[in-house]
XYZ file of C-alpha atoms in Angstrom:
673
model
C -18.521 19.402 -7.547
C -16.296 22.433 -8.651
C -15.853 23.481 -4.979
C -14.561 20.006 -4.077
C -10.718 19.473 -3.965
C -8.471 16.457 -3.054
C -7.963 18.209 0.282
C -11.562 18.596 1.036
C -13.088 16.919 3.961
C -15.324 14.012 3.104
C -17.991 15.776 5.131
C -18.335 18.055 2.133
C -19.555 15.033 -0.003
C -23.117 14.461 -0.332
C -24.734 12.236 2.295
C -21.856 12.240 4.773
C -22.413 13.629 8.121
C -20.405 13.654 11.239
C -21.383 10.135 12.266
C -20.352 8.485 8.936
C -17.166 10.729 8.853
C -16.145 9.270 12.238
C -16.531 5.765 10.810
C -14.447 6.775 7.685
C -11.770 7.985 10.156
C -11.507 4.467 11.577
C -10.249 3.708 7.902
C -7.797 6.515 8.015
C -10.040 8.349 5.447
C -10.679 12.060 6.246
C -10.357 13.815 3.014
C -11.527 13.192 -0.618
C -7.945 12.201 -1.552
C -7.952 9.497 1.209
C -11.241 8.197 -0.037
C -10.111 7.949 -3.686
C -6.856 6.226 -2.747
C -8.709 3.709 -0.540
C -7.966 0.911 -3.097
C -10.073 -2.388 -3.215
C -7.797 -5.269 -2.045
C -9.621 -7.798 -4.232
C -12.414 -7.826 -6.825
C -15.620 -9.938 -7.318
C -16.479 -10.505 -10.987
C -20.345 -10.385 -11.299
C -20.300 -9.409 -14.983
C -20.937 -12.838 -16.240
C -24.700 -13.060 -15.849
C -25.950 -16.697 -15.821
C -29.407 -18.069 -16.284
C -31.034 -19.989 -13.319
C -30.217 -23.535 -14.851
C -26.565 -22.600 -15.041
C -26.583 -21.074 -11.717
C -27.916 -24.269 -10.093
C -25.407 -26.290 -11.984
C -22.401 -24.213 -10.848
C -24.073 -23.464 -7.413
C -22.711 -19.876 -7.219
C -22.514 -16.904 -9.355
C -24.586 -13.797 -10.635
C -27.966 -14.431 -12.391
C -30.904 -12.185 -13.584
C -34.499 -13.127 -12.553
C -37.942 -11.785 -12.078
C -39.809 -11.555 -8.872
C -42.819 -13.831 -8.780
C -43.750 -13.913 -5.066
C -42.476 -12.606 -1.724
C -43.799 -13.664 1.738
C -42.543 -13.492 5.394
C -42.470 -16.648 7.495
C -42.256 -15.991 11.272
C -40.361 -18.673 13.309
C -40.949 -19.742 16.775
C -37.975 -17.775 18.079
C -39.451 -14.604 16.834
C -37.132 -14.544 13.810
C -38.398 -13.581 10.175
C -37.499 -15.677 7.235
C -38.412 -13.951 3.811
C -39.104 -16.309 0.956
C -38.739 -15.039 -2.522
C -39.912 -17.064 -5.675
C -38.029 -16.155 -8.916
C -38.340 -16.941 -12.540
C -35.957 -16.129 -15.500
C -36.443 -15.508 -19.220
C -36.441 -19.369 -19.895
C -39.105 -20.117 -17.269
C -36.660 -21.829 -14.803
C -37.695 -21.064 -11.257
C -35.689 -20.650 -8.013
C -36.456 -19.874 -4.356
C -34.153 -17.810 -2.300
C -34.355 -16.860 1.445
C -33.446 -13.698 3.499
C -33.030 -13.716 7.365
C -34.564 -10.899 9.364
C -35.213 -8.699 6.384
C -39.082 -8.496 6.565
C -39.142 -5.197 4.679
C -38.219 -7.021 1.395
C -41.947 -7.706 0.958
C -42.139 -4.037 0.218
C -38.879 -3.725 -1.814
C -39.346 -6.686 -4.124
C -42.260 -6.010 -6.420
C -44.050 -8.523 -8.532
C -42.872 -8.559 -12.123
C -39.589 -6.603 -11.426
C -36.348 -7.781 -12.488
C -33.333 -8.111 -10.221
C -29.733 -9.037 -10.495
C -28.700 -11.552 -7.700
C -25.286 -12.716 -6.610
C -24.798 -15.571 -4.095
C -24.156 -19.292 -3.704
C -25.795 -22.569 -2.684
C -25.497 -23.510 0.838
C -26.638 -26.558 2.678
C -28.893 -26.423 5.835
C -29.989 -29.828 7.012
C -30.774 -31.959 4.139
C -31.850 -29.141 1.760
C -29.899 -26.711 -0.287
C -30.803 -23.104 -0.397
C -29.490 -19.587 -1.352
C -29.401 -17.447 1.750
C -29.106 -13.583 1.845
C -27.759 -13.181 -1.806
C -26.658 -9.623 -2.838
C -29.198 -7.960 -5.053
C -29.666 -4.809 -7.202
C -32.695 -3.800 -9.229
C -31.988 -4.350 -13.078
C -31.898 -1.024 -14.974
C -32.043 -2.695 -18.380
C -28.520 -1.826 -19.135
C -25.542 -3.361 -17.372
C -23.358 -0.292 -17.783
C -25.779 1.601 -15.646
C -25.799 -0.842 -12.800
C -23.934 0.550 -9.745
C -23.294 -2.740 -7.726
C -23.887 -5.782 -9.770
C -23.446 -7.060 -13.332
C -20.032 -5.725 -13.346
C -16.418 -6.268 -11.705
C -16.809 -4.972 -8.025
C -14.026 -3.768 -5.838
C -14.028 -5.127 -2.229
C -12.686 -2.770 0.075
C -11.231 -2.864 3.764
C -14.365 -2.123 5.764
C -15.241 -1.134 9.386
C -18.580 -1.453 11.338
C -21.141 0.663 9.527
C -19.197 0.954 6.405
C -19.698 -1.799 3.911
C -17.881 -2.024 0.558
C -21.241 -1.261 -1.006
C -21.424 1.938 1.087
C -17.845 2.929 0.274
C -18.391 2.208 -3.510
C -21.663 4.405 -3.457
C -19.642 7.274 -1.845
C -16.948 7.159 -4.604
C -19.532 6.731 -7.342
C -20.930 10.253 -6.163
C -17.707 11.786 -7.284
C -16.776 9.538 -9.968
C -17.436 12.142 -12.728
C -15.234 14.572 -11.045
C -12.138 12.321 -10.949
C -10.582 13.846 -14.251
C -10.976 17.285 -12.571
C -9.891 16.251 -9.044
C -6.767 14.062 -9.817
C -4.059 15.969 -11.846
C -1.245 13.785 -13.260
C 2.225 14.571 -11.744
C 4.172 12.842 -14.323
C 5.187 14.458 -17.720
C 3.689 13.010 -20.813
C 6.967 11.579 -22.019
C 7.499 9.493 -18.953
C 3.923 8.173 -19.285
C 4.664 7.281 -22.974
C 8.106 5.875 -22.294
C 6.861 3.481 -19.547
C 3.307 2.902 -21.082
C 1.666 4.093 -18.055
C -2.171 4.828 -17.813
C -2.929 8.387 -16.856
C -3.498 8.799 -13.110
C -7.198 9.972 -13.169
C -7.953 7.013 -15.484
C -6.132 4.670 -13.145
C -8.122 6.086 -10.114
C -11.459 5.499 -12.125
C -10.538 1.967 -13.351
C -9.245 0.875 -9.936
C -12.574 1.488 -8.375
C -14.911 0.942 -11.375
C -13.057 -1.412 -13.830
C -14.323 -2.068 -17.235
C -12.279 -5.373 -17.642
C -9.772 -7.492 -15.779
C -7.005 -6.118 -18.020
C -7.983 -2.394 -17.034
C -7.405 -3.528 -13.303
C -3.910 -4.667 -14.225
C -3.130 -1.362 -16.002
C -4.484 0.667 -13.187
C -2.475 -1.270 -10.558
C 0.580 -0.988 -12.623
C 0.319 2.915 -12.666
C -0.523 3.324 -9.077
C 2.185 0.672 -8.054
C 4.687 2.849 -10.091
C 3.645 6.095 -8.164
C 4.036 4.480 -4.795
C 7.485 3.161 -5.649
C 8.468 6.383 -7.401
C 7.668 8.402 -4.192
C 10.183 6.227 -2.430
C 12.766 6.627 -5.257
C 12.381 10.383 -5.407
C 13.020 10.594 -1.559
C 16.100 8.293 -1.967
C 17.436 10.602 -4.915
C 16.741 13.797 -3.017
C 18.692 12.481 -0.064
C 21.495 11.194 -2.281
C 21.629 14.610 -3.883
C 21.498 16.385 -0.558
C 24.284 14.144 1.016
C 26.455 14.650 -1.933
C 26.992 18.280 -0.963
C 27.849 17.396 2.617
C 31.361 17.430 3.784
C 33.393 15.822 6.643
C 36.848 15.030 7.857
C 38.795 12.210 6.482
C 39.740 9.254 8.807
C 42.845 7.954 7.267
C 43.632 4.310 8.014
C 46.834 3.354 9.821
C 47.274 -0.038 8.291
C 49.786 -1.090 10.947
C 47.237 -0.225 13.612
C 44.660 -2.351 11.800
C 47.065 -5.307 11.764
C 47.844 -4.802 15.492
C 44.160 -4.802 16.449
C 43.268 -7.891 14.495
C 46.216 -9.698 15.873
C 45.318 -8.858 19.365
C 41.886 -10.663 19.028
C 41.788 -14.328 20.269
C 40.121 -15.517 17.111
C 40.350 -15.038 13.343
C 37.860 -12.928 11.520
C 35.434 -14.267 8.746
C 35.777 -13.223 5.098
C 32.490 -11.090 5.412
C 33.938 -9.346 8.460
C 37.235 -8.520 6.708
C 35.352 -7.266 3.651
C 32.988 -5.239 5.894
C 35.944 -3.635 7.590
C 37.662 -2.728 4.167
C 34.491 -1.242 2.948
C 34.014 0.943 5.998
C 37.653 2.123 6.282
C 37.500 3.044 2.604
C 34.336 5.043 3.104
C 35.757 7.082 6.234
C 38.879 7.892 4.200
C 36.795 10.368 1.914
C 35.587 13.793 2.609
C 32.166 12.690 1.867
C 30.286 11.602 5.036
C 29.999 7.662 5.143
C 26.339 6.380 5.209
C 26.569 2.688 5.478
C 24.374 -0.048 6.823
C 26.083 -3.197 8.383
C 23.516 -5.912 8.252
C 24.886 -8.934 10.045
C 23.257 -11.982 11.348
C 22.848 -12.627 15.086
C 26.379 -13.378 16.527
C 28.213 -12.769 13.220
C 30.620 -10.347 15.015
C 29.420 -6.841 13.998
C 30.880 -5.269 17.011
C 34.546 -6.297 15.905
C 33.955 -4.522 12.641
C 32.613 -1.349 14.434
C 35.610 -1.411 16.829
C 38.107 -1.151 13.870
C 36.477 1.872 12.603
C 36.349 3.395 16.041
C 40.096 2.808 16.709
C 41.037 4.422 13.546
C 38.704 7.364 14.372
C 40.186 7.951 17.741
C 43.763 7.626 16.506
C 43.025 10.245 13.984
C 42.195 12.717 16.940
C 38.508 12.572 16.552
C 35.788 11.149 18.917
C 33.018 8.424 18.170
C 29.575 7.744 19.571
C 27.943 4.428 19.694
C 24.160 4.533 20.344
C 22.186 1.505 21.656
C 18.275 1.221 21.885
C 18.352 0.474 25.680
C 20.368 1.120 28.803
C 21.246 -2.675 29.203
C 22.486 -2.859 25.798
C 24.551 0.302 26.256
C 26.105 -0.984 29.389
C 26.925 -4.247 27.451
C 28.534 -2.343 24.672
C 30.594 -0.445 27.126
C 31.979 -3.438 28.808
C 32.680 -5.259 25.364
C 34.478 -2.183 23.911
C 36.465 -1.664 27.139
C 37.669 -5.394 26.875
C 38.523 -5.377 23.232
C 40.145 -1.785 22.985
C 42.022 -2.247 26.173
C 45.541 -2.836 24.710
C 45.149 0.364 22.795
C 44.569 2.693 25.648
C 41.387 4.219 24.318
C 39.198 6.417 26.698
C 35.572 5.091 26.837
C 32.761 6.853 28.428
C 29.247 5.545 29.387
C 26.398 8.030 29.099
C 23.083 6.576 30.355
C 20.403 8.145 32.475
C 21.753 6.515 35.648
C 25.385 6.923 35.159
C 27.759 9.305 33.224
C 31.608 8.468 33.314
C 34.089 11.149 32.418
C 37.477 10.974 30.757
C 40.269 13.428 30.321
C 40.995 12.675 26.881
C 39.802 15.049 24.157
C 39.516 11.925 21.709
C 37.158 9.349 23.081
C 34.395 6.755 22.469
C 31.111 7.606 24.027
C 28.713 4.660 24.498
C 25.095 5.378 25.460
C 21.292 5.553 24.735
C 19.654 8.235 22.616
C 19.669 10.499 25.487
C 23.052 11.400 24.320
C 21.449 13.113 21.299
C 20.169 15.993 23.454
C 23.428 16.531 25.429
C 25.129 19.945 24.966
C 28.606 18.607 25.791
C 28.962 16.291 22.687
C 32.479 16.691 21.679
C 33.291 19.118 19.037
C 35.467 16.762 17.208
C 32.833 13.978 16.801
C 33.466 12.366 13.416
C 31.800 8.812 13.672
C 28.351 7.968 14.716
C 27.466 4.303 15.042
C 23.872 3.369 15.634
C 22.939 -0.199 16.810
C 19.342 -1.372 15.738
C 18.532 1.838 14.060
C 14.879 1.031 13.640
C 14.294 1.282 17.403
C 15.068 5.040 17.226
C 12.688 7.712 15.771
C 13.886 9.144 12.547
C 14.191 12.579 14.343
C 16.519 11.081 17.006
C 18.649 9.545 14.302
C 18.916 12.894 12.441
C 19.750 14.721 15.493
C 23.547 14.220 15.493
C 23.767 14.596 11.824
C 22.412 18.268 11.890
C 23.903 21.684 12.616
C 26.489 24.009 11.179
C 29.248 21.735 11.932
C 30.646 19.109 9.456
C 28.645 15.970 9.320
C 30.153 13.058 10.937
C 30.614 9.495 9.219
C 27.442 7.423 10.005
C 27.114 3.642 10.446
C 24.090 1.687 11.248
C 24.202 -1.862 12.502
C 21.346 -4.354 12.657
C 21.171 -8.018 13.587
C 17.629 -8.084 11.988
C 18.333 -9.993 8.853
C 16.972 -7.869 5.881
C 16.726 -9.678 2.446
C 18.425 -8.238 -0.473
C 15.077 -7.482 -2.082
C 14.118 -5.178 0.820
C 17.529 -3.711 1.438
C 17.663 -2.043 -1.900
C 14.359 -0.326 -1.548
C 14.457 0.637 2.334
C 18.202 1.590 2.221
C 18.240 2.725 -1.335
C 20.457 5.818 -0.383
C 22.737 3.796 1.865
C 25.737 1.505 1.087
C 25.295 -1.787 2.520
C 27.765 -4.425 4.039
C 26.468 -7.921 4.761
C 28.001 -10.429 7.292
C 26.403 -13.777 6.646
C 29.117 -16.049 7.993
C 29.380 -16.881 11.684
C 32.833 -17.039 13.538
C 34.407 -20.698 13.370
C 34.341 -20.940 17.066
C 30.622 -20.464 17.141
C 28.643 -23.734 17.261
C 25.355 -23.892 15.368
C 22.288 -23.709 17.794
C 20.410 -27.007 17.619
C 16.730 -25.904 17.017
C 13.768 -28.245 17.373
C 10.006 -27.778 16.927
C 8.295 -29.089 20.078
C 4.491 -30.261 19.812
C 2.541 -29.047 22.727
C 2.006 -32.687 23.923
C 6.009 -32.792 24.446
C 6.036 -29.530 26.316
C 6.375 -31.271 29.847
C 9.120 -33.424 28.532
C 10.949 -30.515 27.194
C 10.898 -28.877 30.806
C 12.097 -32.260 32.352
C 14.967 -32.281 29.875
C 16.034 -28.698 30.871
C 15.707 -29.441 34.406
C 18.033 -32.559 34.202
C 20.537 -30.480 31.913
C 20.945 -27.554 34.367
C 21.407 -30.016 37.237
C 23.877 -32.173 35.377
C 25.950 -29.083 34.548
C 26.253 -28.384 38.234
C 24.130 -25.405 37.804
C 26.553 -23.736 35.325
C 24.348 -23.758 32.280
C 21.468 -21.204 31.981
C 18.064 -20.950 30.329
C 15.703 -18.421 28.860
C 12.069 -19.131 28.666
C 10.130 -16.504 26.643
C 6.308 -15.705 26.469
C 4.454 -13.431 23.970
C 2.448 -11.568 26.687
C 3.212 -9.927 30.187
C -0.410 -10.825 31.444
C -3.389 -12.894 30.287
C -5.607 -11.098 27.824
C -9.180 -11.923 26.773
C -8.230 -10.804 23.210
C -5.341 -13.269 22.784
C -5.354 -16.968 23.338
C -1.678 -17.041 24.435
C 0.374 -17.764 27.561
C 1.404 -14.803 29.970
C 4.888 -14.496 31.656
C 3.304 -13.315 34.943
C 1.182 -16.513 35.214
C 3.635 -19.000 33.698
C 6.386 -17.687 35.878
C 4.512 -19.049 38.942
C 3.729 -22.287 37.190
C 7.224 -23.044 36.188
C 8.571 -22.115 39.682
C 6.108 -24.134 41.595
C 5.558 -27.099 39.193
C 8.543 -27.723 36.958
C 11.725 -26.106 38.352
C 11.156 -26.445 42.150
C 14.891 -27.053 42.654
C 16.368 -24.412 40.207
C 16.542 -20.653 41.119
C 14.167 -18.905 38.663
C 13.636 -15.173 37.958
C 11.232 -12.930 36.075
C 11.958 -10.133 33.689
C 9.498 -8.129 31.408
C 9.104 -4.833 29.730
C 7.153 -3.005 32.473
C 10.093 -3.183 34.868
C 12.280 -0.042 35.237
C 15.493 0.098 33.382
C 17.451 -0.032 36.676
C 15.578 -3.257 37.659
C 16.184 -4.930 34.335
C 19.760 -4.137 34.471
C 20.100 -5.538 37.922
C 18.257 -8.814 37.046
C 20.396 -9.369 33.954
C 23.533 -8.685 35.922
C 22.669 -11.362 38.549
C 21.750 -13.601 35.666
C 25.224 -13.100 34.162
C 26.735 -13.784 37.545
C 24.772 -17.130 37.791
C 22.840 -16.013 40.925
C 19.812 -17.922 39.251
C 19.748 -20.358 36.302
C 16.361 -19.669 34.502
C 15.093 -16.405 33.292
C 11.365 -16.234 32.401
C 10.861 -13.326 30.273
C 9.230 -11.723 27.075
C 10.699 -10.483 24.009
C 12.290 -7.768 25.892
C 15.589 -9.790 25.788
C 15.415 -10.062 21.881
C 18.202 -7.630 21.069
C 21.784 -7.791 22.005
C 21.650 -9.533 25.432
C 24.764 -11.445 25.881
C 25.071 -14.150 28.552
C 27.821 -16.563 27.754
C 26.542 -19.650 29.769
C 22.907 -19.311 28.443
C 22.769 -22.567 26.357
C 18.863 -23.131 26.124
C 16.139 -21.038 24.945
C 12.445 -22.197 25.101
C 9.902 -20.048 23.262
C 6.283 -20.795 24.081
C 3.344 -20.026 21.611
C 6.054 -19.592 19.250
C 3.569 -19.065 16.488
C 2.817 -15.738 17.971
C 6.195 -14.379 16.851
C 7.499 -13.547 13.436
C 10.349 -15.909 12.263
C 12.771 -12.996 12.034
C 11.786 -12.256 15.891
C 12.362 -15.919 16.651
C 15.826 -15.808 15.096
C 16.552 -12.798 17.207
C 15.525 -14.701 20.324
C 17.367 -17.788 19.288
C 20.590 -15.615 19.103
C 20.603 -15.005 22.875
C 21.936 -18.394 23.448
C 25.042 -19.940 21.753
C 27.188 -17.038 22.635
C 29.923 -19.138 24.277
C 31.476 -22.381 23.222
C 29.021 -24.790 24.704
C 26.342 -26.667 22.653
C 23.158 -24.580 22.794
C 19.599 -25.394 21.968
C 16.481 -23.503 21.069
C 13.105 -25.220 21.435
C 9.894 -23.629 19.680
C 6.686 -24.779 21.369
C 3.451 -24.388 19.430
C 0.201 -23.173 21.256
C -2.126 -25.862 22.460
C -4.894 -24.836 19.994
C -2.553 -24.029 17.133
C -0.191 -27.057 16.573
C -2.966 -28.705 14.471
C -2.772 -25.992 12.060
C -0.641 -27.025 9.086
C 0.573 -23.369 8.430
C 1.776 -23.039 11.966
C 3.564 -26.276 11.858
C 5.322 -25.673 8.633
C 6.360 -22.182 9.529
C 8.032 -23.493 12.905
C 9.568 -26.565 11.340
C 11.107 -24.491 8.602
C 12.529 -22.119 11.418
C 13.855 -25.194 13.152
C 15.706 -26.496 10.141
C 17.181 -23.149 8.884
C 19.938 -21.449 11.081
C 20.440 -18.551 8.771
C 18.565 -15.498 9.748
C 18.578 -14.412 6.146
C 16.829 -17.491 4.941
C 14.304 -17.249 7.615
C 13.596 -13.527 6.984
C 13.227 -14.303 3.100
C 10.690 -17.127 4.069
C 8.761 -14.995 6.401
C 8.630 -12.000 4.058
C 7.180 -13.965 1.224
C 4.367 -15.462 3.517
C 3.513 -12.558 5.901
C 4.449 -9.368 4.226
C 7.024 -6.775 5.492
C 4.634 -5.134 7.902
C 4.190 -8.243 9.856
C 7.820 -9.247 9.570
C 9.450 -6.047 10.691
C 6.716 -3.744 11.963
C 6.153 -0.991 9.716
C 5.817 1.786 12.083
C 9.121 0.940 13.853
C 11.240 0.053 10.971
C 10.762 2.856 8.630
C 9.702 0.285 5.811
C 7.257 1.978 3.481
C 3.735 0.842 3.661
C 2.482 0.188 0.264
C -1.115 -0.477 -0.675
C -0.464 -1.808 -4.130
C 3.397 -1.998 -4.888
C 5.413 -4.950 -3.857
C 8.523 -4.404 -1.771
C 10.010 -7.307 -3.595
C 9.559 -5.916 -7.151
C 13.217 -4.879 -7.653
C 12.428 -4.591 -11.402
C 9.781 -1.785 -10.801
C 12.111 -0.217 -8.166
C 14.990 0.165 -10.761
C 12.584 1.710 -13.231
C 11.342 4.240 -10.778
C 15.031 5.056 -9.701
C 15.668 6.028 -13.303
C 12.614 8.206 -13.574
C 13.448 9.847 -10.143
C 16.917 10.867 -11.332
C 15.302 12.403 -14.419
C 12.753 14.318 -12.172
C 15.231 15.598 -9.674
C 17.470 16.847 -12.400
C 14.480 18.840 -13.810
C 14.668 20.787 -10.447
C 10.949 21.142 -10.722
C 9.829 21.767 -7.167
C 6.159 21.615 -7.757
C 6.616 18.168 -9.390
C 8.524 16.781 -6.360
C 5.979 18.195 -4.076
C 3.044 16.507 -6.050
C 4.999 13.184 -6.190
C 5.447 13.328 -2.403
C 1.867 14.041 -1.604
C -0.140 12.392 -4.192
C 0.018 8.862 -2.688
C 0.093 8.915 1.041
């Protein structure tokens, strides 16, 4: 055991060969540390040992009994049923049965005592106990390995049961105090009444009581959240040393710009503009998130900062996640900044415009990051939908020997306050919840599958009555049919819609496998009303702006998260016409109460922030935002909505960072991955 460390491969553990190691790999377990931090996701309490009569009354639980008789019964189909007769210390008897486990006639010996855990189930008219868990009784419950105590239930994979995982950890249980060193100073453990880390690991796997599980989880949650807090504090400290050039606001210019707009800004927009202009007037680089609901007018806010940047004789860059969105931003900024004679360039793979001015706005995709001719005087970087870029890509523009530019992130993915504090703990946040007054609320309806055809007929009539001026998105979750998913696919349904429902209306197809150039051409034709119905996937979820698109139909809507449905809904209602969004449940799902409840909630709540909060509570951040894409930390135990814990760990992180203990920081970052 002395030669084993946290970094040791699990192959070094007794009884684990290459085949088993491969199975552990499926659970992302390759080292001893991975194994120890493979935390049970729930527990089964088998410590309350019943007698047979109590078990019969409760019809489930854990009981102690003696083997009386074991015999195999062979059925017609060649299957084996093993019948076991049991008796307890009060002479109560019970029969239990096992399917296809004929070896049990050799395992169970007459007179031996076993602990069993199971429940009564009905088969035909009779009740029986089938395939209960069992373990030979040692005479001392504290020496039992699997039953007679509180058992952790683990995430499993084929060939690795919770029992096997538990046994593997049991083999190194005695070495846990040696293996797991506590990274936290004793004073912090005492101040926050935290269990030592090695005790927490032992109790999380082999709890002595329900209370010990609570204490162990508290400690491990603390460590998980602390790792994030340490990173935030380190980033904050690093950024506090960075310097940039101030962008001083010309108040008259701001007034002229706002006056040039054909609408009045909302209070949230004005507040966000003030916050951003205040930030960029300092020598410390701005690092701010502009979190605005769909259609809330983030572009105008960004344009105000861009205008001030260029009038201060600097250049600005705005990054979009796709070529289509970059082109759209280019057209939008050209239009709204036209009265101010601003040079705007478009940098995408198929096109690169050039201007003569040294102070300009460059609009493009992340390909910009790797260009050598980025202006020397770049002083403002705006990233739209940052979670769609890799972390390295985002950092690219902020590195180098030059001064760091001001940095603004924009997202239309509503992030509840609870998440914002934790994910963007090192970033200032501006929120736009209000929508411009000119924008009408999108009428959203939940459509049962049986009403699907009526919905299509209504759409057909609406398009024709508008003299083919109004346009429609119809969205599907898949590109092509899959044996693994019971969901409609865009390639199949496109043909059905064209041939059955919309014979007289021009319909086009768009999906993610098309090349960027093809996507751009299709969307340009749609914008020019060369066809009225676009059948597509969620590829249109972000930023696509078609002013006359007034209807959105989302089929198999249960397949999308509510935050994603809200993004899709935001593709209509961009103009002044009344707009509609219909969410259609899948044929086999509409009877599910949870599906109906989610979709009806979505239909009755226009605010993206409300929708995101609701989805977050029910599905967790991984499902709502997509952990890998969003940069949201993936916790095993801690809750992302636990702001109280986050504030505690922030205070501790500050303490630790100020200690300048590099070993301590390294341990914190690596102990719980």
